[in-house]
mmCIF file with all atom_site columns, C-alpha atoms and ligand atoms in Angstrom:
data_model
loop_
_atom_site.group_PDB
_atom_site.id
_atom_site.type_symbol
_atom_site.label_atom_id
_atom_site.label_alt_id
_atom_site.label_comp_id
_atom_site.label_asym_id
_atom_site.label_entity_id
_atom_site.label_seq_id
_atom_site.pdbx_PDB_ins_code
_atom_site.Cartn_x
_atom_site.Cartn_y
_atom_site.Cartn_z
_atom_site.occupancy
_atom_site.B_iso_or_equiv
_atom_site.pdbx_formal_charge
_atom_site.auth_seq_id
_atom_site.auth_comp_id
_atom_site.auth_asym_id
_atom_site.auth_atom_id
_atom_site.pdbx_PDB_model_num
ATOM   1  C  CA  . MET A 1 1  ? -61.113 -85.112  64.975 1.00 47.00 ? 1  MET A CA  1
ATOM   2  C  CA  . SER A 1 2  ? -58.466 -82.840  63.500 1.00 52.00 ? 2  SER A CA  1
ATOM   3  C  CA  . ASN A 1 3  ? -57.037 -82.849  60.015 1.00 69.00 ? 3  ASN A CA  1
ATOM   4  C  CA  . LYS A 1 4  ? -53.614 -82.015  61.325 1.00 82.00 ? 4  LYS A CA  1
ATOM   5  C  CA  . TYR A 1 5  ? -52.430 -85.563  60.988 1.00 81.00 ? 5  TYR A CA  1
ATOM   6  C  CA  . HIS A 1 6  ? -51.814 -87.434  57.781 1.00 75.00 ? 6  HIS A CA  1
ATOM   7  C  CA  . GLU A 1 7  ? -52.983 -90.603  59.404 1.00 75.00 ? 7  GLU A CA  1
ATOM   8  C  CA  . ILE A 1 8  ? -54.562 -91.377  62.731 1.00 77.00 ? 8  ILE A CA  1
ATOM   9  C  CA  . PHE A 1 9  ? -54.318 -94.777  64.246 1.00 72.00 ? 9  PHE A CA  1
ATOM   10 C  CA  . ASP A 1 10 ? -57.071 -94.260  66.738 1.00 69.00 ? 10 ASP A CA  1
ATOM   11 C  CA  . LEU A 1 11 ? -56.653 -96.821  69.429 1.00 64.00 ? 11 LEU A CA  1
ATOM   12 C  CA  . THR A 1 12 ? -57.882 -96.574  72.955 1.00 65.00 ? 12 THR A CA  1
ATOM   13 C  CA  . GLU A 1 13 ? -55.288 -95.267  75.325 1.00 58.00 ? 13 GLU A CA  1
ATOM   14 C  CA  . GLY A 1 14 ? -54.328 -97.463  78.198 1.00 60.00 ? 14 GLY A CA  1
ATOM   15 C  CA  . GLU A 1 15 ? -55.331 -100.700 76.550 1.00 73.00 ? 15 GLU A CA  1
ATOM   16 C  CA  . LEU A 1 16 ? -51.946 -101.314 75.053 1.00 83.00 ? 16 LEU A CA  1
ATOM   17 C  CA  . VAL A 1 17 ? -48.815 -101.725 77.087 1.00 88.00 ? 17 VAL A CA  1
ATOM   18 C  CA  . CYS A 1 18 ? -45.204 -101.292 76.017 1.00 89.00 ? 18 CYS A CA  1
ATOM   19 C  CA  . GLY A 1 19 ? -43.604 -104.694 76.089 1.00 88.00 ? 19 GLY A CA  1
ATOM   20 C  CA  . LYS A 1 20 ? -40.323 -103.205 77.195 1.00 91.00 ? 20 LYS A CA  1
ATOM   21 C  CA  . CYS A 1 21 ? -41.406 -100.736 79.902 1.00 94.00 ? 21 CYS A CA  1
ATOM   22 C  CA  . GLN A 1 22 ? -44.712 -102.274 80.972 1.00 93.00 ? 22 GLN A CA  1
ATOM   23 C  CA  . VAL A 1 23 ? -46.393 -98.861  80.907 1.00 90.00 ? 23 VAL A CA  1
ATOM   24 C  CA  . PRO A 1 24 ? -49.643 -98.055  79.061 1.00 89.00 ? 24 PRO A CA  1
ATOM   25 C  CA  . LEU A 1 25 ? -49.187 -96.481  75.636 1.00 87.00 ? 25 LEU A CA  1
ATOM   26 C  CA  . GLU A 1 26 ? -50.491 -92.965  75.103 1.00 87.00 ? 26 GLU A CA  1
ATOM   27 C  CA  . ASN A 1 27 ? -51.633 -91.403  71.871 1.00 86.00 ? 27 ASN A CA  1
ATOM   28 C  CA  . GLY A 1 28 ? -48.923 -89.135  70.613 1.00 86.00 ? 28 GLY A CA  1
ATOM   29 C  CA  . GLU A 1 29 ? -47.553 -87.507  67.504 1.00 86.00 ? 29 GLU A CA  1
ATOM   30 C  CA  . VAL A 1 30 ? -45.082 -89.466  65.468 1.00 83.00 ? 30 VAL A CA  1
ATOM   31 C  CA  . THR A 1 31 ? -43.542 -87.800  62.440 1.00 85.00 ? 31 THR A CA  1
ATOM   32 C  CA  . LEU A 1 32 ? -42.554 -90.031  59.580 1.00 81.00 ? 32 LEU A CA  1
ATOM   33 C  CA  . HIS A 1 33 ? -40.007 -88.795  57.091 1.00 81.00 ? 33 HIS A CA  1
ATOM   34 C  CA  . TYR A 1 34 ? -40.428 -89.972  53.548 1.00 79.00 ? 34 TYR A CA  1
ATOM   35 C  CA  . MET A 1 35 ? -39.187 -88.577  50.242 1.00 82.00 ? 35 MET A CA  1
ATOM   36 C  CA  . GLY A 1 36 ? -38.281 -85.275  51.868 1.00 88.00 ? 36 GLY A CA  1
ATOM   37 C  CA  . ASN A 1 37 ? -41.724 -84.835  53.334 1.00 84.00 ? 37 ASN A CA  1
ATOM   38 C  CA  . ASP A 1 38 ? -42.913 -85.021  56.888 1.00 86.00 ? 38 ASP A CA  1
ATOM   39 C  CA  . PHE A 1 39 ? -46.014 -87.002  57.633 1.00 82.00 ? 39 PHE A CA  1
ATOM   40 C  CA  . PRO A 1 40 ? -47.301 -86.302  61.112 1.00 86.00 ? 40 PRO A CA  1
ATOM   41 C  CA  . ILE A 1 41 ? -49.418 -89.159  62.313 1.00 83.00 ? 41 ILE A CA  1
ATOM   42 C  CA  . LEU A 1 42 ? -51.100 -89.900  65.572 1.00 85.00 ? 42 LEU A CA  1
ATOM   43 C  CA  . MET A 1 43 ? -50.613 -93.284  67.112 1.00 83.00 ? 43 MET A CA  1
ATOM   44 C  CA  . PRO A 1 44 ? -50.180 -94.882  70.485 1.00 86.00 ? 44 PRO A CA  1
ATOM   45 C  CA  . LYS A 1 45 ? -46.617 -94.694  71.676 1.00 88.00 ? 45 LYS A CA  1
ATOM   46 C  CA  . CYS A 1 46 ? -44.759 -95.401  74.855 1.00 90.00 ? 46 CYS A CA  1
ATOM   47 C  CA  . PRO A 1 47 ? -44.374 -92.286  77.040 1.00 90.00 ? 47 PRO A CA  1
ATOM   48 C  CA  . SER A 1 48 ? -41.254 -93.787  78.533 1.00 93.00 ? 48 SER A CA  1
ATOM   49 C  CA  . CYS A 1 49 ? -39.087 -95.050  75.655 1.00 93.00 ? 49 CYS A CA  1
ATOM   50 C  CA  . GLY A 1 50 ? -41.012 -93.423  72.770 1.00 87.00 ? 50 GLY A CA  1
ATOM   51 C  CA  . GLN A 1 51 ? -41.544 -96.705  70.982 1.00 83.00 ? 51 GLN A CA  1
ATOM   52 C  CA  . SER A 1 52 ? -44.585 -96.435  68.727 1.00 81.00 ? 52 SER A CA  1
ATOM   53 C  CA  . LEU A 1 53 ? -47.076 -99.214  68.313 1.00 67.00 ? 53 LEU A CA  1
ATOM   54 C  CA  . ILE A 1 54 ? -46.677 -99.450  64.582 1.00 69.00 ? 54 ILE A CA  1
ATOM   55 C  CA  . PRO A 1 55 ? -43.174 -99.802  63.134 1.00 67.00 ? 55 PRO A CA  1
ATOM   56 C  CA  . GLU A 1 56 ? -42.176 -96.828  61.028 1.00 69.00 ? 56 GLU A CA  1
ATOM   57 C  CA  . GLU A 1 57 ? -41.702 -98.962  57.914 1.00 73.00 ? 57 GLU A CA  1
ATOM   58 C  CA  . LEU A 1 58 ? -45.242 -100.246 58.229 1.00 74.00 ? 58 LEU A CA  1
ATOM   59 C  CA  . ALA A 1 59 ? -46.685 -96.780  58.693 1.00 72.00 ? 59 ALA A CA  1
ATOM   60 C  CA  . VAL A 1 60 ? -44.742 -95.512  55.675 1.00 76.00 ? 60 VAL A CA  1
ATOM   61 C  CA  . GLY A 1 61 ? -46.174 -98.425  53.695 1.00 80.00 ? 61 GLY A CA  1
ATOM   62 C  CA  . LYS A 1 62 ? -49.637 -97.228  54.601 1.00 76.00 ? 62 LYS A CA  1
ATOM   63 C  CA  . ILE A 1 63 ? -48.803 -93.727  53.388 1.00 73.00 ? 63 ILE A CA  1
ATOM   64 C  CA  . LEU A 1 64 ? -47.559 -95.184  50.103 1.00 78.00 ? 64 LEU A CA  1
ATOM   65 C  CA  . GLU A 1 65 ? -50.877 -96.956  49.689 1.00 81.00 ? 65 GLU A CA  1
ATOM   66 C  CA  . VAL A 1 66 ? -52.688 -93.659  50.129 1.00 75.00 ? 66 VAL A CA  1
ATOM   67 C  CA  . GLU A 1 67 ? -50.426 -91.936  47.611 1.00 76.00 ? 67 GLU A CA  1
ATOM   68 C  CA  . ARG A 1 68 ? -50.910 -94.702  45.069 1.00 81.00 ? 68 ARG A CA  1
ATOM   69 C  CA  . ALA A 1 69 ? -54.667 -94.379  45.454 1.00 80.00 ? 69 ALA A CA  1
ATOM   70 C  CA  . LEU A 1 70 ? -54.393 -90.648  44.813 1.00 76.00 ? 70 LEU A CA  1
ATOM   71 C  CA  . GLU A 1 71 ? -52.281 -91.180  41.703 1.00 78.00 ? 71 GLU A CA  1
ATOM   72 C  CA  . ASP A 1 72 ? -54.869 -93.542  40.258 1.00 74.00 ? 72 ASP A CA  1
ATOM   73 C  CA  . LYS A 1 73 ? -57.405 -90.749  40.081 1.00 65.00 ? 73 LYS A CA  1
HETATM 74 ZN ZN1 . ZN  B 2 .  ? -41.478 -98.336  76.386 1.00 90.17 ? 1  ZN  B ZN1 1
#
């Protein structure tokens, strides 16, 4: 497990299929851009069309949760 990624959505490869392309999703790097920062995350995405499993807005929401938790300290 590497610390390279801000967030890792660790899901088994091959179990999820892109609804559009009907090909198995592969774990890949997706970089979210928020407030001028890049947040590299690892999540299953389609090798064909690049569609990630989790919508970017939802993933950004998760990052905001993490940042809020840090601010509370
Ligand atoms: Zn696809």
